[in-house]
Short mmCIF file of C-alpha atoms in Angstrom, two decimals:
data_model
loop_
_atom_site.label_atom_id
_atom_site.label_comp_id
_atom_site.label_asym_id
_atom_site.label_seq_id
_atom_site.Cartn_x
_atom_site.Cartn_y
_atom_site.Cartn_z
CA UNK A 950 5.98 36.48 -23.42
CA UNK A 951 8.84 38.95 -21.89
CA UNK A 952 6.68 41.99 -23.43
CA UNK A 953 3.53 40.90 -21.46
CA UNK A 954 3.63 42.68 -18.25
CA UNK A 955 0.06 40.47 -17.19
CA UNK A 956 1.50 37.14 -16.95
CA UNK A 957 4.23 37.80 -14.21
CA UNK A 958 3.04 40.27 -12.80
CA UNK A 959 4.11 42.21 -9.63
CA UNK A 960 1.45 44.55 -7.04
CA UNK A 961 0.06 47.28 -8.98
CA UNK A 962 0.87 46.07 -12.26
CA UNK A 963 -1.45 47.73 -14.60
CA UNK A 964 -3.53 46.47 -17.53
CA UNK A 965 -2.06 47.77 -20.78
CA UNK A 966 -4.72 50.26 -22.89
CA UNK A 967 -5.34 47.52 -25.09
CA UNK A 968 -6.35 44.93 -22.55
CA UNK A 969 -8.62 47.46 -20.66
CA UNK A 970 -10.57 48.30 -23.78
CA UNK A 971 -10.89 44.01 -24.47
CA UNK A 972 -12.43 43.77 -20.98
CA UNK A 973 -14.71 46.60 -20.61
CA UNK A 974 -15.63 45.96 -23.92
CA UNK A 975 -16.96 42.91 -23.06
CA UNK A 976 -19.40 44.33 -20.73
CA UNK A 977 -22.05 45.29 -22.68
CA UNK A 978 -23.29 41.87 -23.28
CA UNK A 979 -23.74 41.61 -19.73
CA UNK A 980 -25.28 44.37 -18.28
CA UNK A 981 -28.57 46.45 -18.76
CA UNK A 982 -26.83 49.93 -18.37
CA UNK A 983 -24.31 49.32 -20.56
CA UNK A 984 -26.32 47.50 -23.59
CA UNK A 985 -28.76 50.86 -23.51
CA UNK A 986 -26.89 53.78 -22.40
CA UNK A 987 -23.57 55.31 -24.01
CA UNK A 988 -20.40 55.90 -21.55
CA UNK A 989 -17.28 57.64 -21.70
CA UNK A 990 -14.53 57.29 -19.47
CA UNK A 991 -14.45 58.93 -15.88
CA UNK A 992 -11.70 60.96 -14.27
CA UNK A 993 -10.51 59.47 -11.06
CA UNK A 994 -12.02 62.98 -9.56
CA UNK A 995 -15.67 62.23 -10.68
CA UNK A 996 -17.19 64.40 -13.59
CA UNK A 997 -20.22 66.87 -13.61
CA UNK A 998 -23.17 66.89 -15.67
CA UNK A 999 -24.79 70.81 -15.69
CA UNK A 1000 -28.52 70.54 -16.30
CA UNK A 1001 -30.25 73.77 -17.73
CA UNK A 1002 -34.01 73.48 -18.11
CA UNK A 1003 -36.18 75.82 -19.18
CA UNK A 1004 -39.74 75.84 -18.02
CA UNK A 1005 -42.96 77.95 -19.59
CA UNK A 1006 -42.70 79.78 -23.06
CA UNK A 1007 -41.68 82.80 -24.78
CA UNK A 1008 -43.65 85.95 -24.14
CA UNK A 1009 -44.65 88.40 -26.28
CA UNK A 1010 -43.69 92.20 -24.80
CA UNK A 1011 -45.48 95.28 -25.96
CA UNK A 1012 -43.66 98.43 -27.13
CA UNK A 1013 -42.11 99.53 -23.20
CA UNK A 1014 -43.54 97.02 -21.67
CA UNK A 1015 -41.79 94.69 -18.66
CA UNK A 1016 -39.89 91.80 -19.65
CA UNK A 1017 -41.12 88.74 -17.44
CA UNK A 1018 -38.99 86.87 -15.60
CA UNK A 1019 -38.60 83.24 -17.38
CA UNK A 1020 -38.62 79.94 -15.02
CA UNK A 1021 -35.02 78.70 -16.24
CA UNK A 1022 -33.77 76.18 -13.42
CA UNK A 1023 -29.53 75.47 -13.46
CA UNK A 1024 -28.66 72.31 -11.54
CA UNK A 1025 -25.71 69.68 -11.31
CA UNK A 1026 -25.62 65.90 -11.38
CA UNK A 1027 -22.04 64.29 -10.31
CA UNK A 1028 -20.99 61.11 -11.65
CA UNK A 1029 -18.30 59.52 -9.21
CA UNK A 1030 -16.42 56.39 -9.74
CA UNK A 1031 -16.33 53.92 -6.98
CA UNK A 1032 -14.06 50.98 -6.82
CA UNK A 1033 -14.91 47.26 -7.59
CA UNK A 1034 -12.80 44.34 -6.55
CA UNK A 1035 -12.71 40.86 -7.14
CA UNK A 1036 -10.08 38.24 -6.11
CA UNK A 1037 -9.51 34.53 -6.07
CA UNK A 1038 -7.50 32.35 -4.65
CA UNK A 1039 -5.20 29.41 -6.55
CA UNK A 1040 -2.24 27.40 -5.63
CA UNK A 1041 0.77 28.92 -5.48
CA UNK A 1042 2.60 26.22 -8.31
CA UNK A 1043 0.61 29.10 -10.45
CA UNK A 1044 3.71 31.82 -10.29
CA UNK A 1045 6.08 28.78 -11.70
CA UNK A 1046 3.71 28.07 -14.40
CA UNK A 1047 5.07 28.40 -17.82
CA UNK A 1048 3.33 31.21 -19.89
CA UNK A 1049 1.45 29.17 -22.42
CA UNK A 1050 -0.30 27.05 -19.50
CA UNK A 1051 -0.80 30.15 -16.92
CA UNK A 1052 -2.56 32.88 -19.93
CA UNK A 1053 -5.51 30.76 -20.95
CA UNK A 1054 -6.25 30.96 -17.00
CA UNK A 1055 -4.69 34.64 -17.13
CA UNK A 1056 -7.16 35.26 -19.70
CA UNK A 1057 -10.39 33.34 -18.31
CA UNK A 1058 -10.00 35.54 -14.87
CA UNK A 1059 -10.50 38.77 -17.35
CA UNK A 1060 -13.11 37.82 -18.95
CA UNK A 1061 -14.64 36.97 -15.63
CA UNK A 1062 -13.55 40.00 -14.04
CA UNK A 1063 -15.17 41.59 -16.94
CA UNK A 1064 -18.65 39.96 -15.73
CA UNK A 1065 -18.56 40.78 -12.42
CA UNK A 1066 -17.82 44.56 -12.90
CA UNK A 1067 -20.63 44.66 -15.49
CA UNK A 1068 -23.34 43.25 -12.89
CA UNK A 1069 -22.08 45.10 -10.22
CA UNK A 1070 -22.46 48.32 -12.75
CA UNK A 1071 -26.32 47.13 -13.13
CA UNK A 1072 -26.99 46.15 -9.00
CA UNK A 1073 -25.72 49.33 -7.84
CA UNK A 1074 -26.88 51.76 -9.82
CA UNK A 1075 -30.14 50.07 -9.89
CA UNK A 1076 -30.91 48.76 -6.66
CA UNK A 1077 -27.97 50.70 -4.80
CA UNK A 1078 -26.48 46.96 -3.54
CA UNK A 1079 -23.08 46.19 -2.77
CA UNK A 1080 -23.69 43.13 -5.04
CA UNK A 1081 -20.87 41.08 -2.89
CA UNK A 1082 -23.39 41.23 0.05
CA UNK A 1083 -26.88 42.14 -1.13
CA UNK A 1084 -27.05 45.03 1.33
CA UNK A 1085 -27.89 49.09 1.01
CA UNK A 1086 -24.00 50.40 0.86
CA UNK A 1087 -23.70 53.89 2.13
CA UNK A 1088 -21.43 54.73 -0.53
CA UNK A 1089 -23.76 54.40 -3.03
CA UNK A 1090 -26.84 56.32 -0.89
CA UNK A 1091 -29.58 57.39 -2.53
CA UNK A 1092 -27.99 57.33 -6.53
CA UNK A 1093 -29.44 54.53 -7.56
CA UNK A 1094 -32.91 53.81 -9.79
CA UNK A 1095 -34.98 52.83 -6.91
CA UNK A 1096 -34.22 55.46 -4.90
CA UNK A 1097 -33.89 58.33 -7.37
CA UNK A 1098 -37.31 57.24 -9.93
CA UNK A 1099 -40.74 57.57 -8.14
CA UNK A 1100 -42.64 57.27 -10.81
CA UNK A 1101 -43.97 53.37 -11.13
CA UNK A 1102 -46.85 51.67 -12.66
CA UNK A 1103 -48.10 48.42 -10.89
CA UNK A 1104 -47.21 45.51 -12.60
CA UNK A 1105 -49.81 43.00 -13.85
CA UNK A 1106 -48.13 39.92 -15.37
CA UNK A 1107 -51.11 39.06 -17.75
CA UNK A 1108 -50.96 42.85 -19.30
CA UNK A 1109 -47.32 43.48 -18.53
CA UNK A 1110 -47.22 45.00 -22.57
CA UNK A 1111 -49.84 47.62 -21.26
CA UNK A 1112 -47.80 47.50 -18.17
CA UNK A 1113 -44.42 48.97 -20.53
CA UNK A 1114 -47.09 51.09 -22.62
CA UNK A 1115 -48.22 53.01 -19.49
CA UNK A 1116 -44.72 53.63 -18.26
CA UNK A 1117 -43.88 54.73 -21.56
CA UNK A 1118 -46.79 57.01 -21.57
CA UNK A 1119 -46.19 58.82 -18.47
CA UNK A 1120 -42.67 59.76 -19.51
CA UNK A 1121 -43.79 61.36 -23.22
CA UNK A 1122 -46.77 63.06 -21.29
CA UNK A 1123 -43.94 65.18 -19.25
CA UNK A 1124 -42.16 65.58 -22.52
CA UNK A 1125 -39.77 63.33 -21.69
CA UNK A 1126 -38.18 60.43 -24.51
CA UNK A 1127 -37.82 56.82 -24.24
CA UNK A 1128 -35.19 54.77 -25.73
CA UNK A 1129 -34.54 51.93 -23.91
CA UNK A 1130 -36.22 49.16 -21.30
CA UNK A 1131 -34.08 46.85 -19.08
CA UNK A 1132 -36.83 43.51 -17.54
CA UNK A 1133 -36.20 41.09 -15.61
CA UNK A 1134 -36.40 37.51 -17.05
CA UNK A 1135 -39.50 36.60 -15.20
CA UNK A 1136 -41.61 39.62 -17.38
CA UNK A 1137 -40.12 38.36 -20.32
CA UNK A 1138 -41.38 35.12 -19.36
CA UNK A 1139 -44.98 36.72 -19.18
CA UNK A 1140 -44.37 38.48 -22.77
CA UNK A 1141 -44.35 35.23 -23.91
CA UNK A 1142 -47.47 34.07 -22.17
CA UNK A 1143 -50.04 37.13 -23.94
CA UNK A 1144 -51.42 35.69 -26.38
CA UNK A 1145 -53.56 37.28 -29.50
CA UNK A 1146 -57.11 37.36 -28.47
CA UNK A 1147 -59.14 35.92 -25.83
CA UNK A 1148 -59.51 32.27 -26.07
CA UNK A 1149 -56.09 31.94 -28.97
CA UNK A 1150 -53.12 29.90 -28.27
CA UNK A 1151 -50.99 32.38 -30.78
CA UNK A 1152 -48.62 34.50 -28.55
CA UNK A 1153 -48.75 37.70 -29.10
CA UNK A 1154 -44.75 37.99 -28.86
CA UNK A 1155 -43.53 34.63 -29.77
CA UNK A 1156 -39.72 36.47 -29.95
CA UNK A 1157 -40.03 36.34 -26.49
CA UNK A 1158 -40.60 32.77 -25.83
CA UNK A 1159 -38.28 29.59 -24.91
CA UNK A 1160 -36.13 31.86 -23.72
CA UNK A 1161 -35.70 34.62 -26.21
CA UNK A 1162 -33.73 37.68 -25.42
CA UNK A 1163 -35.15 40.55 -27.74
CA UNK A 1164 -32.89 43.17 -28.13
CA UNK A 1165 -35.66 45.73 -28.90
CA UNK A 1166 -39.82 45.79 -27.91
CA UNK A 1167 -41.92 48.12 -29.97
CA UNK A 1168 -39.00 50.27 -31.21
CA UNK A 1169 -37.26 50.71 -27.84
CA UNK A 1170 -33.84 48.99 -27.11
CA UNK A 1171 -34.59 46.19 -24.64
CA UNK A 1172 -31.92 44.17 -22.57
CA UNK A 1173 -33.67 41.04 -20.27
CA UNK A 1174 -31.35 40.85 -17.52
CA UNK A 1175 -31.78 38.88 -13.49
CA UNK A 1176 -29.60 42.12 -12.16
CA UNK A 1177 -33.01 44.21 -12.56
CA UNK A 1178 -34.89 42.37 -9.96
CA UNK A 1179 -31.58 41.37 -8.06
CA UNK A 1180 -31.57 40.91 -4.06
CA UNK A 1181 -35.74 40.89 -4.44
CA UNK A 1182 -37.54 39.02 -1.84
CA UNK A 1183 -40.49 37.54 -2.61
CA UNK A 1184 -41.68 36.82 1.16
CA UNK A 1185 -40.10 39.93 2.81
CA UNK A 1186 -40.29 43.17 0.18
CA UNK A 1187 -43.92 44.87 -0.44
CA UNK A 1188 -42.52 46.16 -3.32
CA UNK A 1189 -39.88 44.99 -6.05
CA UNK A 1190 -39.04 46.75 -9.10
CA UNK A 1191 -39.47 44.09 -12.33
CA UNK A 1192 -38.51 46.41 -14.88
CA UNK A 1193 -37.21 50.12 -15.89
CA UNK A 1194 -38.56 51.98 -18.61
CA UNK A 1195 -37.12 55.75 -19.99
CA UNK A 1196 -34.51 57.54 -21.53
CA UNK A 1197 -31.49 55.57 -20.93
CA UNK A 1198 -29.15 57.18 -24.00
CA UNK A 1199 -29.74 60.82 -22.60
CA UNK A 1200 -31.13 60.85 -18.93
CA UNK A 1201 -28.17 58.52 -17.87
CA UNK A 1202 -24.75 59.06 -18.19
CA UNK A 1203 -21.84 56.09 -16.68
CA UNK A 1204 -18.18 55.09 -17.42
CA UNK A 1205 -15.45 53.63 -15.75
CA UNK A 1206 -11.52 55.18 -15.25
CA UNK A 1207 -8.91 54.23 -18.23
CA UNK A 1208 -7.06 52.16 -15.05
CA UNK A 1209 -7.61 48.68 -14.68
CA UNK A 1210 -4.83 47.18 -11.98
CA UNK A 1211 -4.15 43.49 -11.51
CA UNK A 1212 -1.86 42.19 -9.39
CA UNK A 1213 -1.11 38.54 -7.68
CA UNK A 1214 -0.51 38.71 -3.95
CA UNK A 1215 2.00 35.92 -2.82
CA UNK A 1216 1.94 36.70 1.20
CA UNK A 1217 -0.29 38.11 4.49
CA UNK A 1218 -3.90 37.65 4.65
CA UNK A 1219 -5.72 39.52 1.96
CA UNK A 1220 -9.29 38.51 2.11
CA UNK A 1221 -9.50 36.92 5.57
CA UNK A 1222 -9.50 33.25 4.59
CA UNK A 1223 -6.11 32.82 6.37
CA UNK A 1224 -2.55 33.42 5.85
CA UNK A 1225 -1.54 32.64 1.90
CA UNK A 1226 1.96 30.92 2.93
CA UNK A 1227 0.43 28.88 5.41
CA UNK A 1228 -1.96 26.70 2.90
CA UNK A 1229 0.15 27.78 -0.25
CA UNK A 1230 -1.84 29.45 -2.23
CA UNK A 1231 -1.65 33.01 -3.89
CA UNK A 1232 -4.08 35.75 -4.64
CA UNK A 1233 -5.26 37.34 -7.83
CA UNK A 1234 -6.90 40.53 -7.71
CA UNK A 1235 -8.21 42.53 -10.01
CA UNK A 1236 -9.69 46.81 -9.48
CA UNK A 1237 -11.74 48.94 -11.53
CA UNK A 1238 -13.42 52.14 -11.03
CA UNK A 1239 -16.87 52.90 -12.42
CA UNK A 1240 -19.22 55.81 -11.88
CA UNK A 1241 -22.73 56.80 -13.05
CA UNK A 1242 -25.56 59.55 -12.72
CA UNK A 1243 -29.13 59.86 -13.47
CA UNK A 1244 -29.21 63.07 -15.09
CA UNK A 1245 -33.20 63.19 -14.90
CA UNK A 1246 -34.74 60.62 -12.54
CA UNK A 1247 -38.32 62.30 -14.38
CA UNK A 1248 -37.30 60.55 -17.90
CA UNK A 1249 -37.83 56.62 -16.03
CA UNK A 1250 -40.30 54.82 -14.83
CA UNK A 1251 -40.04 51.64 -12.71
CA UNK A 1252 -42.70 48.57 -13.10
CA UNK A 1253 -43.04 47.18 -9.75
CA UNK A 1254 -44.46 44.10 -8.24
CA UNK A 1255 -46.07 44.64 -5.19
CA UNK A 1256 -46.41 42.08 -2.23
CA UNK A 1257 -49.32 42.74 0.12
CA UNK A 1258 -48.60 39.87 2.58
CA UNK A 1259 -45.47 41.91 3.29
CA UNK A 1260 -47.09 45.34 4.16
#
């Protein structure tokens, strides 16, 4: 294992290309954004997305007549990575491990790792959450779905099909495109509940019952996924978002930096549970930069739940 830099590893040892393309890879099956939208990788200085629209039609001009001025609009949406960090602690015998009993653990914490960065990916960009705490983080601000989208359609758990077919419908009538919708698992659980007609115990969408994960709903891709309605309160918020509707493969754009550092901490007091020599344990951290933009907050709609006891 000499020509594995992972297993003994020192601070700021870095993930090798192969191993950060195995763990990002891996996020996809757990998060909304990433199982509907594209990404390419992000620059450590952020990328920008020019948006050129073009508003009204062509006019016809008469022989020396006056050109009219068109309504062309030129804006700019930045995608910025942030940084996402997870550590745990573990005994210290863990550094004296032989290789063959340390990498199956090595290779657990990735694919954990791997978990965590793809719901954080999904709870900040949609709700704007540092997911560690549940709370608004000013870093994030106002780039996230509920803060960006205004358009919403009131949810109504015994229609919630009309529900996704009215959201749909205000996004084509602005000329927009939908290709994707991320629920939450309690509307999928209401899918299941519609049944064919009035009076018929046939549901209407059987794929979506005992706990069936669709991965598309009337052509659209669909991903079912508790990070859509994470950090709701049912007693406290008026209003919580169940599901997001819209153009997820243009509208959107996210990706994370090729860099992926590990490293295993052996002294000082690196996440405030107390000095690591002192109860003999080490470290392991693992950092990752991801970014993401809504290019056109006009091409989503949010389905929202509202609580009037909490107005």
């Amino acid at each position: 294992m000499a020509d594995n830099p992972v297993v003994h590893t020192t601070s700021g040892t870095l993930f090798n290309s192969e191993q950060v393309t195995d763990v990002f890879n891996k996020v996809s099956g757990h998060s909304a954004i990433a199982a509907l939208c594209g990404q390419t990788p992000v620059p450590f200085a952020g990328t920008e997305t020019y948006i050129f629209t073009m508003d009204g039609e062509a006019a016809i001009v008469a022989e020396g007549g006056k050109k009219p001025a068109g309504e062309a609009k030129f804006n700019k949406v930045a995608v910025k990575p942030l940084k996402i960090v997870y550590q745990h602690r573990l005994t210290d015998e863990f550094i004296n491990m032989a290789d063959e009993v340390a990498l199956p653990y090595l290779e657990q914490f990735y694919d954990g790792f791997a978990k965590k960065v793809a719901r954080a990916l999904d709870i900040m960009a949609f709700k704007g959450l540092n997911p560690a705490t549940k709370s608004a983080s000013t870093e994030i601000g106002d780039n996230h779905f509920d803060s960006k989208i205004t358009q919403t359609v009131a949810y109504d758990a015994a229609n919630a099909d009309d529900n996704i077919d009215e959201a749909v419908a205000e996004i084509v009538a602005k000329d927009g495109n939908a290709t994707g919708i991320a629920m939450s698992p309690g509307v999928a659980v209401d899918m299941g509940k519609i049944k064919e007609k009035s009076g018929s115990k046939v549901s209407l969408y059987p794929e979506f019952r005992f706990g069936g994960k669709p991965k598309e709903f009337g052509g659209l891709g669909l991903d079912i996924n508790n990070t859509v309605s994470f950090g709701a309160s049912v007693e406290a918020d008026a209003e919580n978002t169940v599901a997001y509707a819209g153009d997820f493969q243009s509208a959107m754009r996210w990706g994370y930096t090729q860099s992926v550092k590990t490293e295993i901490i052996q002294y000082g007091d690196p996440d405030g549970q107390g000095d690591l020599k002192r109860t003999n344990e080490i470290v392991i951290r693992a950092e990752a930069y991801i970014g993401w933009g809504i290019i056109d907050p006009d091409s989503f709609v949010r389905i929202v739940k509202t609580n009037p006891a909490a107005k």
